[in-house]
Amino acid sequence: MSIEFSFESKKRIYESTRRYFREQFDEDIGLLQFERFFDFVVRSIGATIYNQAVSDAQAWLQRKVLDLEGDLHEEVEPG
C-alpha cells in the first residue's frame, strides 16, 4: 500500500520541516532535499506508523462496541 499525501498536507509538512532544520541545524532545506528526505522517511517508517494508527483505531472501536453492547441490553429479571 502506498501512502499518499495531498498537496496541502505536503506543503504544510515541507514548511514545518524547513522550520525545524533552520532551528535545529541552522540549515535551509530546499524543495528537492525535502522531497528526497520525505520520501525516505515515508518509505522507512510510514508503514509502521500507519499500521500502529490502524491498530489503535481498531482497539478504540472494539472498546466502544463493547460499551455499546452493555448500554443497549436490558437486564432480564429472573422469574
PDB file of C-alpha atoms in Angstrom:
ATOM      1  CA  MET A   1       0.000   0.000   0.000  1.00  0.00           C
ATOM      2  CA  SER A   2       1.301   3.425  -0.920  1.00  0.00           C
ATOM      3  CA  ILE A   3       0.760   6.298   1.498  1.00  0.00           C
ATOM      4  CA  GLU A   4      -0.483   9.359  -0.371  1.00  0.00           C
ATOM      5  CA  PHE A   5      -0.459  12.967   0.794  1.00  0.00           C
ATOM      6  CA  SER A   6      -2.480  15.860  -0.552  1.00  0.00           C
ATOM      7  CA  PHE A   7      -0.661  18.864  -1.974  1.00  0.00           C
ATOM      8  CA  GLU A   8      -1.791  20.952   1.021  1.00  0.00           C
ATOM      9  CA  SER A   9      -0.564  18.364   3.542  1.00  0.00           C
ATOM     10  CA  LYS A  10       2.787  18.006   1.851  1.00  0.00           C
ATOM     11  CA  LYS A  11       3.174  21.797   1.705  1.00  0.00           C
ATOM     12  CA  ARG A  12       2.497  22.066   5.457  1.00  0.00           C
ATOM     13  CA  ILE A  13       4.978  19.269   6.142  1.00  0.00           C
ATOM     14  CA  TYR A  14       7.565  20.985   3.939  1.00  0.00           C
ATOM     15  CA  GLU A  15       7.188  24.296   5.777  1.00  0.00           C
ATOM     16  CA  SER A  16       7.370  22.570   9.154  1.00  0.00           C
ATOM     17  CA  THR A  17      10.446  20.601   8.089  1.00  0.00           C
ATOM     18  CA  ARG A  18      12.172  23.745   6.785  1.00  0.00           C
ATOM     19  CA  ARG A  19      11.489  25.496  10.081  1.00  0.00           C
ATOM     20  CA  TYR A  20      12.807  22.503  12.052  1.00  0.00           C
ATOM     21  CA  PHE A  21      16.016  22.301  10.001  1.00  0.00           C
ATOM     22  CA  ARG A  22      16.592  26.043  10.428  1.00  0.00           C
ATOM     23  CA  GLU A  23      16.018  25.981  14.187  1.00  0.00           C
ATOM     24  CA  GLN A  24      17.827  22.732  14.961  1.00  0.00           C
ATOM     25  CA  PHE A  25      20.664  22.681  12.429  1.00  0.00           C
ATOM     26  CA  ASP A  26      20.885  26.264  11.155  1.00  0.00           C
ATOM     27  CA  GLU A  27      20.304  24.774   7.672  1.00  0.00           C
ATOM     28  CA  ASP A  28      17.892  25.767   4.959  1.00  0.00           C
ATOM     29  CA  ILE A  29      16.451  22.694   3.255  1.00  0.00           C
ATOM     30  CA  GLY A  30      15.353  23.180  -0.326  1.00  0.00           C
ATOM     31  CA  LEU A  31      12.393  21.564  -2.021  1.00  0.00           C
ATOM     32  CA  LEU A  32      14.468  18.840  -3.731  1.00  0.00           C
ATOM     33  CA  GLN A  33      16.249  17.983  -0.488  1.00  0.00           C
ATOM     34  CA  PHE A  34      12.922  17.869   1.300  1.00  0.00           C
ATOM     35  CA  GLU A  35      11.353  15.609  -1.347  1.00  0.00           C
ATOM     36  CA  ARG A  36      14.213  13.118  -1.060  1.00  0.00           C
ATOM     37  CA  PHE A  37      14.211  13.251   2.747  1.00  0.00           C
ATOM     38  CA  PHE A  38      10.420  12.979   2.962  1.00  0.00           C
ATOM     39  CA  ASP A  39      10.299  10.031   0.550  1.00  0.00           C
ATOM     40  CA  PHE A  40      12.996   8.270   2.595  1.00  0.00           C
ATOM     41  CA  VAL A  41      11.126   8.836   5.866  1.00  0.00           C
ATOM     42  CA  VAL A  42       7.805   7.674   4.418  1.00  0.00           C
ATOM     43  CA  ARG A  43       9.403   4.548   2.902  1.00  0.00           C
ATOM     44  CA  SER A  44      11.350   3.796   6.086  1.00  0.00           C
ATOM     45  CA  ILE A  45       8.748   4.327   8.798  1.00  0.00           C
ATOM     46  CA  GLY A  46       5.487   5.272   7.123  1.00  0.00           C
ATOM     47  CA  ALA A  47       4.031   1.760   7.106  1.00  0.00           C
ATOM     48  CA  THR A  48       4.941   1.209  10.756  1.00  0.00           C
ATOM     49  CA  ILE A  49       3.237   4.430  11.822  1.00  0.00           C
ATOM     50  CA  TYR A  50       0.211   3.697   9.617  1.00  0.00           C
ATOM     51  CA  ASN A  51      -0.152   0.159  10.992  1.00  0.00           C
ATOM     52  CA  GLN A  52       0.099   1.398  14.578  1.00  0.00           C
ATOM     53  CA  ALA A  53      -2.573   4.013  13.909  1.00  0.00           C
ATOM     54  CA  VAL A  54      -4.865   1.340  12.422  1.00  0.00           C
ATOM     55  CA  SER A  55      -4.267  -0.933  15.445  1.00  0.00           C
ATOM     56  CA  ASP A  56      -5.016   1.930  17.831  1.00  0.00           C
ATOM     57  CA  ALA A  57      -8.220   2.773  15.946  1.00  0.00           C
ATOM     58  CA  GLN A  58      -9.318  -0.881  15.963  1.00  0.00           C
ATOM     59  CA  ALA A  59      -8.724  -1.176  19.711  1.00  0.00           C
ATOM     60  CA  TRP A  60     -10.658   2.047  20.330  1.00  0.00           C
ATOM     61  CA  LEU A  61     -13.571   0.853  18.170  1.00  0.00           C
ATOM     62  CA  GLN A  62     -13.631  -2.538  19.909  1.00  0.00           C
ATOM     63  CA  ARG A  63     -13.862  -0.806  23.310  1.00  0.00           C
ATOM     64  CA  LYS A  64     -16.699   1.397  22.022  1.00  0.00           C
ATOM     65  CA  VAL A  65     -18.599  -1.610  20.628  1.00  0.00           C
ATOM     66  CA  LEU A  66     -18.293  -3.421  23.970  1.00  0.00           C
ATOM     67  CA  ASP A  67     -19.547  -0.302  25.768  1.00  0.00           C
ATOM     68  CA  LEU A  68     -22.434  -0.052  23.306  1.00  0.00           C
ATOM     69  CA  GLU A  69     -23.433  -3.688  23.837  1.00  0.00           C
ATOM     70  CA  GLY A  70     -23.646  -3.083  27.576  1.00  0.00           C
ATOM     71  CA  ASP A  71     -25.656   0.082  27.087  1.00  0.00           C
ATOM     72  CA  LEU A  72     -28.158  -1.480  24.687  1.00  0.00           C
ATOM     73  CA  HIS A  73     -29.046  -4.680  26.519  1.00  0.00           C
ATOM     74  CA  GLU A  74     -31.635  -4.533  29.253  1.00  0.00           C
ATOM     75  CA  GLU A  75     -31.208  -6.764  32.242  1.00  0.00           C
ATOM     76  CA  VAL A  76     -33.751  -9.543  32.418  1.00  0.00           C
ATOM     77  CA  GLU A  77     -35.311 -10.144  35.792  1.00  0.00           C
ATOM     78  CA  PRO A  78     -35.385 -13.781  36.806  1.00  0.00           C
ATOM     79  CA  GLY A  79     -38.606 -15.454  37.048  1.00  0.00           C
TER      80      GLY A  79
END
